[in-house]
RNA sequence: GGGCUUGUGGCCUAGUCAGGAUAGGGCGUUAGCCUCCUAAGCUAAUGGUCGGGGGUUCAAAUCCCCCCAAGCCCGCCA
């Protein structure tokens, strides 16, 4: 309902003032919506803002005001306050399954996220990418946009050559029960150590990269084998995190099917393209001083060119291309966008997120300095199991295990998604293991609480007579859910949804403590139960979009 | 050295893109609340030169300039 009201009021303000920007914002504690357009008009009208606001409020009120929309001025502001009909309509909408969905839109979206190199397990830095990407994907789906999620798999880079070399030359045994990706990481770390001790190995690595690009079957088979092995481990972690990819795109395919050659062929014709030992692009017209290398002097392709071929393919097959990439890819990202513009292909929207580091410094798979996502998940799950056991000792162990798993993923995902992506963070075990307040479990708990009330209530006839301030505030928060989904998808900012879900849980908890539901009577009881039902559905939708299980009991 | 990003109470963080009503939360600390719908909860108290300095504006955490600090990037790595 909020979205509709916002557009409606924006329209009437525009009509009334003739201004293009009517400075309409959230009214905070003063109103549902507020406009400070009077300040802007003061200059031209040569009247004080408070008088303009009063005049405008009067005029708007006469033309558009009703029992359900109060329009009044407060100093220089024009405040809009919604009435009971708005609340009723909002709640009715919020009771429907899939609430928050927006009208279906056409246009296929492709969203790439995680895409970590298969040379080890995902660590706590990689999964920031995963959580941001998966949450965005879920938001797009709720917003009614057809979407495909892809993982771009680097199966022919230097790292893979190093792992493959390590398997052939170092006898590293798999530890009992060791996961594929963790085993690969040990080989990778050992091979890097070997290279450090004997730089001559680098030539062997270079050779491997050349023959794999030339199409040597044996080497391709070996590369593919280690990549597939590592990917199995990564997929397990992604599944544990509730992150879903529709397709894994193999980088080498773009060489094999000739797309890399084709894109180089197009680039070569550009005046910005230069060929000496290497083939490179001059992107100074885009403010990029750095040369964009497309082909090595030995004739092999570089990551950038293969990525370019991948993006041409995406541009041609989808209407909107979104990449979630680490801040270390900012330069290469802007080069990619510039290069695509030069050949007239649609560039991607790139969501960058800043780095996650450890208290002792930045993470490095090569040096074995990282906290793996698997270790994080198992530690948090263990703590969650203890908590569940402490709170619900009567539940069967199997049930407690299930709840603990959901709570753990909730804590991890929420802890990551709640922070805006442009903020670099330091991984903190204490925060990761906190299940209170601004956490996923806190929101799950509010949902479970609503479920519990509704279980005890039994059948009831829906009613919409809300009286207290706590009830109305809660209902008005519920009304904003579709608007939040719309904003997340438009601005590509999933942390807004995390904040919304927390606000909603806060308001519900306050309501829960201030206002009796089951112990109230008649139409009041039925109205409050209706409100609880709407909250439950909205929290459920919020949690699902955040990739968190909406538990009925915990 | 150049580029990008960040800097908000002891700690973490929202708000910054689209400047406006006393800068919101959380953790911590302190004081209350389970004969009452799940205390992973609620109610209060405490605590802020919005990194520093200029400027623009009726109005700046928000826009512009300079400086300081941290992270990232500046590979024929990915």
XYZ file of C-alpha atoms (C1' of nucleotides) in Angstrom:
632
model
C 0.000 0.000 0.000
C 2.884 2.323 0.870
C 4.275 2.318 -2.671
C 0.890 3.337 -4.109
C 0.419 6.076 -1.542
C 3.909 7.394 -2.153
C 3.257 7.745 -5.878
C -0.171 9.247 -5.296
C 1.085 11.941 -2.951
C 4.083 12.655 -5.100
C 1.695 13.206 -7.995
C -0.562 15.606 -6.107
C 2.390 17.612 -4.819
C 3.810 17.923 -8.316
C 0.463 19.017 -9.691
C -0.010 21.547 -6.925
C 3.465 23.088 -6.923
C 4.594 22.598 -10.497
C 7.908 21.449 -9.070
C 9.642 18.410 -10.489
C 11.270 17.422 -7.222
C 8.824 17.749 -4.349
C 11.223 16.584 -1.608
C 8.985 13.844 -0.327
C 10.549 11.713 2.397
C 9.661 9.478 5.282
C 7.992 11.570 7.959
C 9.628 9.762 10.858
C 7.729 10.243 14.078
C 5.893 13.253 12.700
C 4.040 11.690 9.805
C 3.909 8.827 7.322
C 5.289 11.045 4.586
C 6.586 14.601 4.703
C 7.632 17.195 2.168
C 10.043 20.072 2.623
C 9.208 21.551 -0.770
C 8.182 24.829 0.898
C 11.840 25.705 1.453
C 12.472 25.342 -2.251
C 9.504 27.487 -3.202
C 10.321 30.240 -0.734
C 12.853 31.884 -3.012
C 10.538 32.313 -5.988
C 7.382 33.071 -4.064
C 9.185 35.484 -1.763
C 7.226 34.223 1.209
C 8.429 32.444 4.338
C 8.464 28.625 4.097
C 6.045 28.075 6.992
C 3.440 30.211 5.250
C 3.887 28.381 1.949
C 3.596 25.067 3.767
C 0.409 26.207 5.459
C -1.092 27.401 2.171
C -0.127 24.221 0.351
C -1.432 21.999 3.121
C -4.732 23.863 2.987
C -5.014 23.566 -0.770
C -4.001 19.892 -0.832
C -6.308 19.102 2.016
C -9.287 20.645 0.232
C -8.603 18.806 -3.002
C -7.264 15.476 -1.825
C -7.708 15.254 1.927
C -10.130 12.769 3.447
C -10.862 10.885 6.635
C -8.109 8.563 5.524
C -5.496 11.107 4.544
C -4.716 14.030 6.791
C -2.600 16.758 5.280
C -1.322 19.443 7.585
C 1.596 21.763 7.896
C 3.994 21.785 10.806
C 6.251 24.787 10.476
C 7.849 24.603 7.032
C 6.911 20.930 6.529
C 3.828 19.400 4.979
C 2.882 16.204 6.773
C 0.787 13.379 5.385
C -0.770 10.927 7.796
C -2.621 7.818 6.656
C -5.819 6.643 8.278
C -7.543 3.368 9.176
C -8.559 2.457 5.621
C -4.922 2.510 4.585
C -4.069 0.277 7.514
C -6.908 -2.111 6.686
C -5.957 -2.357 3.010
C -2.303 -2.851 3.935
C -3.091 -5.683 6.303
C -5.357 -7.389 3.786
C -2.551 -7.290 1.232
C -0.080 -8.596 3.797
C -2.200 -11.665 4.535
C -1.842 -12.992 1.002
C 0.740 -15.671 0.245
C 3.928 -14.275 -1.288
C 3.298 -10.780 0.069
C 5.927 -8.325 -1.086
C 5.808 -9.575 -4.661
C 5.660 -6.810 -7.225
C 3.816 -6.967 -10.540
C 5.710 -9.326 -12.869
C 8.108 -7.501 -15.143
C 9.600 -8.663 -18.377
C 13.309 -8.651 -19.002
C 15.647 -11.462 -18.109
C 18.249 -10.777 -15.450
C 21.523 -12.642 -15.078
C 23.282 -12.291 -11.762
C 26.793 -13.582 -11.210
C 28.073 -14.042 -7.699
C 30.745 -15.828 -5.658
C 32.777 -17.105 -8.664
C 35.708 -17.861 -6.349
C 38.677 -19.625 -7.890
C 38.508 -23.376 -7.338
C 41.832 -23.592 -5.535
C 40.447 -24.023 -2.059
C 37.352 -23.738 0.103
C 35.230 -20.621 0.348
C 36.388 -18.437 3.216
C 34.640 -15.736 5.214
C 35.586 -13.140 2.591
C 34.134 -15.109 -0.326
C 30.835 -15.645 1.393
C 30.245 -11.929 1.691
C 29.969 -12.131 -2.076
C 27.705 -15.178 -1.793
C 25.355 -13.646 0.747
C 25.046 -10.296 -1.026
C 24.535 -12.035 -4.359
C 22.063 -14.630 -3.168
C 20.028 -12.051 -1.245
C 19.866 -9.812 -4.312
C 18.806 -12.788 -6.411
C 16.011 -13.597 -3.982
C 14.916 -9.962 -3.974
C 14.763 -9.935 -7.787
C 12.647 -13.061 -7.779
C 10.270 -11.555 -5.229
C 10.155 -8.407 -7.319
C 8.765 -10.507 -10.152
C 11.795 -10.512 -12.435
C 12.938 -13.646 -14.249
C 16.442 -14.366 -13.112
C 19.315 -16.742 -13.679
C 22.152 -16.970 -11.159
C 25.568 -17.944 -12.436
C 28.924 -18.960 -10.975
C 31.790 -18.181 -13.344
C 34.268 -20.947 -12.879
C 37.894 -20.208 -13.502
C 39.189 -23.546 -14.721
C 42.296 -22.414 -16.605
C 44.048 -19.783 -14.551
C 47.515 -19.855 -13.062
C 46.141 -21.036 -9.710
C 44.689 -24.141 -11.295
C 47.945 -24.832 -13.095
C 49.691 -24.600 -9.734
C 47.269 -27.042 -8.103
C 47.587 -29.447 -11.027
C 51.377 -29.232 -10.865
C 51.207 -29.900 -7.119
C 49.203 -33.076 -7.652
C 51.743 -34.352 -10.156
C 54.911 -33.465 -8.261
C 54.140 -33.409 -4.556
C 52.856 -36.427 -2.720
C 50.229 -34.864 -0.554
C 47.861 -37.360 0.947
C 44.280 -36.584 1.717
C 43.562 -36.571 5.444
C 40.832 -38.930 6.614
C 37.437 -37.336 6.057
C 38.945 -34.217 4.544
C 36.615 -32.278 2.250
C 37.673 -32.006 -1.412
C 38.149 -28.237 -1.437
C 40.181 -28.255 1.793
C 42.419 -30.950 0.352
C 42.906 -28.912 -2.826
C 43.860 -25.899 -0.710
C 46.595 -27.904 1.034
C 48.015 -28.951 -2.313
C 47.836 -25.359 -3.539
C 49.565 -24.007 -0.442
C 52.309 -26.666 -0.664
C 52.838 -26.030 -4.391
C 53.201 -22.311 -3.741
C 55.753 -23.031 -1.051
C 57.646 -25.228 -3.541
C 57.638 -22.398 -6.092
C 58.986 -20.025 -3.499
C 61.869 -22.421 -2.789
C 62.539 -23.151 -6.462
C 61.497 -20.320 -8.815
C 62.385 -22.593 -11.755
C 59.013 -24.267 -11.280
C 57.360 -21.147 -12.643
C 58.473 -22.112 -16.135
C 56.713 -25.450 -15.743
C 53.547 -23.662 -14.664
C 53.751 -21.349 -17.684
C 54.166 -24.358 -19.927
C 51.056 -25.981 -18.461
C 49.065 -22.825 -19.161
C 50.255 -22.726 -22.749
C 49.449 -26.322 -23.547
C 46.029 -26.149 -21.922
C 45.147 -23.169 -24.071
C 46.484 -24.951 -27.134
C 44.049 -27.741 -26.378
C 46.285 -30.477 -24.971
C 43.837 -33.207 -23.940
C 45.879 -34.685 -21.107
C 46.505 -31.351 -19.385
C 42.912 -30.211 -19.921
C 41.733 -33.455 -18.344
C 43.985 -32.902 -15.316
C 42.882 -29.293 -14.859
C 39.246 -30.256 -15.155
C 39.704 -33.013 -12.627
C 41.045 -30.738 -9.895
C 38.499 -28.041 -10.678
C 35.619 -30.505 -10.470
C 36.960 -31.889 -7.253
C 37.231 -28.481 -5.645
C 33.867 -27.410 -7.001
C 32.179 -30.347 -5.279
C 33.382 -29.003 -1.957
C 32.384 -25.446 -2.793
C 28.911 -26.575 -3.861
C 28.411 -28.282 -0.512
C 29.266 -25.052 1.292
C 26.950 -23.023 -0.953
C 24.113 -25.454 -0.280
C 24.770 -25.224 3.457
C 24.464 -21.440 3.131
C 21.119 -21.684 1.280
C 22.745 -20.096 -1.749
C 21.489 -21.287 -5.096
C 23.216 -21.080 -8.484
C 21.303 -22.023 -11.621
C 24.358 -22.490 -13.784
C 28.097 -22.946 -13.488
C 29.809 -21.354 -16.462
C 33.230 -22.770 -17.309
C 35.715 -20.141 -18.371
C 37.574 -22.437 -20.771
C 34.385 -22.896 -22.793
C 34.798 -19.381 -24.165
C 38.168 -20.375 -25.620
C 36.916 -23.736 -26.852
C 33.895 -22.367 -28.717
C 35.906 -19.507 -30.199
C 34.251 -16.597 -28.401
C 37.578 -15.319 -27.096
C 39.036 -15.239 -30.632
C 35.889 -13.523 -31.894
C 35.964 -10.805 -29.262
C 39.665 -10.215 -29.941
C 38.785 -9.948 -33.628
C 36.305 -7.194 -32.825
C 38.718 -5.383 -30.538
C 41.528 -5.376 -33.084
C 39.473 -3.198 -35.425
C 39.122 -0.471 -32.772
C 41.344 2.604 -33.034
C 41.960 2.258 -29.290
C 43.507 -1.179 -29.818
C 47.285 -1.459 -30.099
C 49.523 -4.378 -30.933
C 53.192 -4.624 -30.080
C 54.348 -7.642 -28.077
C 50.948 -7.770 -26.470
C 47.527 -6.798 -27.696
C 46.148 -4.018 -25.542
C 43.451 -1.387 -25.316
C 43.960 2.293 -24.618
C 41.124 3.361 -22.317
C 42.340 6.872 -21.452
C 39.143 8.322 -22.933
C 37.347 6.609 -20.025
C 39.790 8.056 -17.524
C 41.655 4.760 -17.191
C 45.410 5.188 -17.581
C 46.229 1.519 -17.180
C 46.671 -0.507 -20.368
C 44.052 -3.210 -20.732
C 45.950 -6.291 -21.899
C 43.936 -8.606 -24.145
C 46.600 -11.107 -25.212
C 49.990 -12.084 -23.834
C 53.145 -11.867 -25.910
C 53.236 -15.662 -26.038
C 49.822 -15.560 -27.678
C 47.798 -16.941 -24.768
C 44.675 -15.214 -23.508
C 44.348 -13.470 -20.185
C 41.560 -13.579 -17.636
C 40.346 -10.149 -18.729
C 39.676 -11.240 -22.297
C 37.941 -14.452 -21.314
C 35.806 -12.422 -18.926
C 35.070 -10.025 -21.779
C 33.854 -12.926 -23.936
C 31.692 -14.124 -21.055
C 30.158 -10.667 -20.695
C 29.460 -10.338 -24.406
C 27.589 -13.626 -24.172
C 25.639 -12.375 -21.142
C 24.886 -9.032 -22.806
C 23.404 -10.826 -25.807
C 21.307 -13.302 -23.867
C 19.960 -11.225 -20.996
C 18.383 -7.808 -20.577
C 20.124 -6.897 -17.347
C 23.566 -8.127 -16.317
C 24.599 -7.879 -12.666
C 27.954 -8.906 -11.191
C 28.808 -9.067 -7.518
C 32.546 -8.525 -7.213
C 35.075 -7.726 -4.516
C 36.553 -4.239 -4.289
C 39.824 -5.638 -5.658
C 38.006 -5.943 -9.002
C 37.114 -2.266 -9.254
C 39.757 -1.389 -11.823
C 39.265 -4.498 -13.921
C 35.509 -3.915 -13.635
C 35.688 -0.407 -15.017
C 38.016 -1.627 -17.778
C 35.535 -4.350 -18.655
C 32.679 -1.845 -18.806
C 34.720 0.545 -20.951
C 35.758 -2.218 -23.365
C 32.155 -3.396 -23.747
C 31.043 0.161 -24.467
C 33.670 0.439 -27.205
C 32.209 -2.528 -29.065
C 28.643 -1.450 -28.378
C 27.706 -4.224 -25.980
C 25.603 -3.706 -22.886
C 27.861 -3.347 -19.829
C 27.066 -5.015 -16.504
C 25.865 -3.341 -13.323
C 28.599 -4.179 -10.853
C 27.953 -4.416 -7.135
C 31.276 -4.076 -5.353
C 31.817 -5.022 -1.733
C 34.837 -4.152 0.398
C 37.134 -6.671 1.993
C 36.704 -8.880 5.009
C 39.942 -9.242 6.922
C 41.034 -11.127 10.020
C 42.157 -9.294 13.163
C 45.716 -10.352 12.292
C 45.501 -9.039 8.714
C 44.118 -9.799 5.286
C 43.235 -13.311 4.199
C 45.207 -15.351 1.713
C 44.386 -18.811 0.401
C 47.922 -19.124 -0.955
C 49.436 -18.601 2.481
C 46.758 -20.625 4.202
C 45.681 -17.569 6.152
C 41.884 -17.713 6.186
C 38.855 -18.809 8.175
C 36.919 -21.189 5.967
C 33.176 -20.883 5.619
C 32.902 -24.533 6.621
C 34.704 -23.906 9.929
C 32.529 -20.876 10.539
C 29.370 -22.855 9.859
C 30.353 -25.730 12.133
C 31.404 -23.447 15.001
C 28.246 -21.365 14.812
C 26.110 -24.496 14.494
C 27.716 -25.954 17.610
C 26.980 -22.799 19.587
C 23.434 -22.727 18.210
C 22.881 -26.338 19.252
C 23.971 -25.507 22.808
C 21.606 -22.553 22.868
C 18.662 -24.564 21.564
C 19.363 -27.324 24.059
C 19.479 -24.831 26.893
C 16.189 -23.216 25.887
C 14.273 -26.238 24.647
C 15.617 -29.300 26.472
C 12.340 -31.139 25.892
C 12.780 -31.295 22.107
C 14.164 -34.421 20.442
C 17.832 -34.165 19.475
C 17.001 -34.412 15.791
C 14.713 -31.417 16.044
C 17.260 -29.390 18.003
C 19.872 -30.197 15.363
C 17.580 -28.927 12.633
C 16.813 -25.705 14.473
C 20.508 -25.190 15.259
C 21.409 -25.512 11.601
C 18.816 -22.919 10.576
C 19.791 -20.586 13.385
C 23.470 -20.842 12.475
C 22.949 -20.008 8.808
C 20.623 -17.218 9.852
C 23.248 -15.738 12.184
C 25.946 -15.967 9.514
C 23.925 -14.604 6.616
C 22.361 -11.790 8.598
C 25.654 -10.774 10.175
C 27.057 -10.344 6.667
C 24.130 -8.816 4.828
C 23.273 -6.217 7.472
C 26.413 -4.198 6.797
C 26.468 -1.979 3.729
C 28.797 -3.423 1.087
C 31.087 -0.408 0.821
C 32.233 -0.894 4.381
C 35.278 -3.070 4.942
C 34.915 -5.369 7.930
C 37.067 -7.353 10.300
C 35.845 -10.874 10.958
C 34.939 -11.249 14.621
C 34.052 -14.602 16.215
C 32.188 -12.897 19.031
C 29.863 -11.110 16.635
C 29.442 -14.175 14.443
C 28.318 -16.154 17.487
C 25.907 -13.503 18.787
C 22.260 -14.494 18.452
C 20.750 -11.479 20.143
C 19.207 -8.244 18.974
C 20.526 -7.210 15.566
C 20.876 -10.798 14.446
C 19.134 -13.277 12.183
C 18.010 -15.455 15.095
C 16.391 -12.407 16.709
C 14.186 -11.970 13.646
C 13.514 -15.696 13.387
C 12.475 -15.614 17.011
C 9.933 -12.874 16.381
C 8.498 -14.973 13.560
C 8.363 -18.112 15.717
C 6.651 -16.090 18.416
C 3.959 -14.958 15.967
C 3.516 -18.570 14.848
C 3.107 -19.668 18.431
C 0.354 -17.157 19.097
C -1.517 -18.171 15.967
C -1.213 -21.874 16.829
C -2.811 -21.212 20.191
C -5.495 -18.921 18.793
C -7.132 -21.480 16.518
C -9.723 -20.345 13.985
C -10.815 -16.711 13.953
C -12.542 -14.261 11.677
C -10.266 -11.512 10.416
C -10.929 -7.983 11.659
C -9.214 -4.638 11.252
C -10.011 -2.478 14.275
C -6.593 -1.386 15.478
C -6.585 1.112 18.297
C -3.233 1.479 19.992
C -0.203 3.313 18.652
C 1.864 0.142 18.833
C -0.638 -1.661 16.614
C -0.815 1.104 14.022
C 2.978 1.562 13.871
C 3.390 -2.159 13.315
C 0.750 -2.249 10.581
C 2.313 0.726 8.827
C 5.689 -0.974 8.891
C 4.121 -4.060 7.317
C 2.748 -1.835 4.552
C 6.261 -0.824 3.515
C 7.540 -4.311 2.628
C 6.885 -4.132 -1.146
C 8.498 -0.697 -1.220
C 11.587 -2.118 0.465
C 11.804 -4.963 -2.049
C 11.439 -2.443 -4.858
C 14.233 -0.276 -3.442
C 16.598 -3.207 -2.888
C 16.194 -4.263 -6.506
C 16.426 -0.727 -7.905
C 19.452 0.342 -5.871
C 21.037 -3.124 -5.597
C 21.358 -2.628 -1.845
C 20.329 -5.789 0.026
C 21.344 -4.465 3.442
C 18.219 -2.294 3.377
C 16.137 -5.448 3.637
C 18.138 -6.569 6.665
C 17.399 -3.255 8.352
C 13.729 -3.460 7.459
C 13.346 -6.973 8.857
C 14.948 -5.855 12.106
C 12.672 -2.804 12.375
C 9.652 -5.015 11.819
C 10.795 -7.515 14.459
C 11.462 -4.631 16.888
C 7.979 -3.219 16.442
C 6.415 -6.653 16.781
C 8.297 -7.359 19.999
C 7.214 -4.033 21.444
C 3.618 -4.762 20.452
C 3.901 -8.234 21.947
C 4.957 -6.901 25.316
C 2.602 -3.938 25.409
C -0.587 -5.389 23.965
C -2.258 -8.658 24.968
C -3.522 -10.724 22.014
C -4.908 -14.070 23.160
C -6.201 -12.554 26.371
C -8.086 -9.757 24.656
C -11.680 -10.199 23.581
C -14.121 -9.821 20.729
C -13.265 -7.689 17.731
C -10.106 -6.449 19.477
C -8.793 -9.996 19.785
C -9.687 -10.804 16.197
C -8.036 -7.603 14.971
C -4.855 -8.265 16.895
C -4.744 -11.845 15.654
C -5.152 -10.511 12.117
C -2.249 -8.175 12.760
C -0.111 -11.038 14.084
C -0.981 -13.062 11.001
C 0.108 -10.202 8.752
C 3.333 -9.795 10.728
C 4.055 -13.482 10.478
C 3.585 -13.437 6.728
C 5.711 -10.319 6.283
C 8.493 -11.635 8.498
C 8.329 -14.910 6.607
C 8.689 -13.083 3.305
C 11.545 -10.976 4.650
C 13.390 -13.989 6.037
C 12.915 -16.020 2.862
C 14.277 -13.143 0.813
C 17.267 -13.013 3.140
C 17.796 -16.732 2.564
C 16.947 -17.531 6.175
C 14.561 -20.294 7.300
C 11.354 -18.927 8.802
C 11.049 -21.423 11.655
C 7.643 -22.047 13.219
C 9.227 -22.916 16.533
C 12.665 -22.459 18.011
C 53.558 8.352 -6.041
C 48.412 7.910 -8.506
C 43.254 5.953 -8.240
C 38.908 3.932 -5.539
C 36.461 3.215 -0.759
C 35.838 4.058 4.365
C 36.249 7.310 9.057
C 29.438 8.589 13.209
C 29.641 7.834 21.850
C 34.505 2.542 24.899
C 33.213 -1.193 20.556
C 29.921 -2.367 15.998
C 26.550 0.102 12.847
C 22.018 3.163 10.045
C 21.484 7.712 7.805
C 25.573 10.305 2.917
C 23.986 8.927 -3.949
C 18.401 12.456 -4.422
C 21.062 18.633 1.918
C 15.999 20.083 5.872
C 12.030 18.841 12.053
C 15.899 16.828 18.861
C 22.030 12.081 14.238
C 18.519 6.294 14.643
C 19.953 1.075 16.380
C 22.845 -2.608 18.802
C 26.979 -4.293 22.127
C 28.918 -2.763 26.860
C 27.732 -0.544 31.682
C 23.624 0.602 35.337
C 18.449 -0.075 37.179
C 13.857 -2.685 36.552
C 10.489 -6.861 34.158
C 9.170 -14.379 33.605
C 1.798 -16.363 39.173
C 0.811 -12.974 31.932
C 0.497 -15.196 24.371
C 8.426 -18.585 23.736
C 13.248 -13.741 28.409
C 17.092 -15.567 21.322
C 12.410 -10.810 24.653
C 10.681 -5.880 26.914
C 11.154 -0.846 29.701
C 14.496 2.870 31.226
C 19.329 5.271 32.345
C 24.291 6.069 30.475
C 27.261 7.761 26.568
C 28.197 11.755 20.226
C 33.763 17.819 18.486
C 29.232 12.815 12.717
C 38.294 12.095 11.443
C 40.366 17.608 11.208
C 40.135 22.463 8.723
C 38.021 25.703 5.181
C 33.846 26.776 1.745
C 28.654 26.707 -0.623
C 23.533 27.325 1.483
C 18.015 30.107 4.818
C 19.772 24.938 6.349
C 25.582 20.314 5.968
C 26.878 13.718 8.951
C 25.019 14.543 3.793
C 27.519 18.943 -1.505
C 32.756 21.283 -2.926
C 38.211 21.980 -1.706
C 42.528 20.832 1.387
C 44.683 17.730 5.118
C 45.057 13.196 8.370
C 44.203 7.870 9.145
C 42.784 2.788 7.521
C 41.604 -0.859 3.571
C 41.870 -2.133 -1.584
C 43.925 -1.483 -6.581
C 47.843 0.252 -9.897
C 50.789 -8.122 -12.762
C 51.771 -10.377 -20.096
C 47.845 -13.082 -11.824
C 42.857 -14.091 -11.383
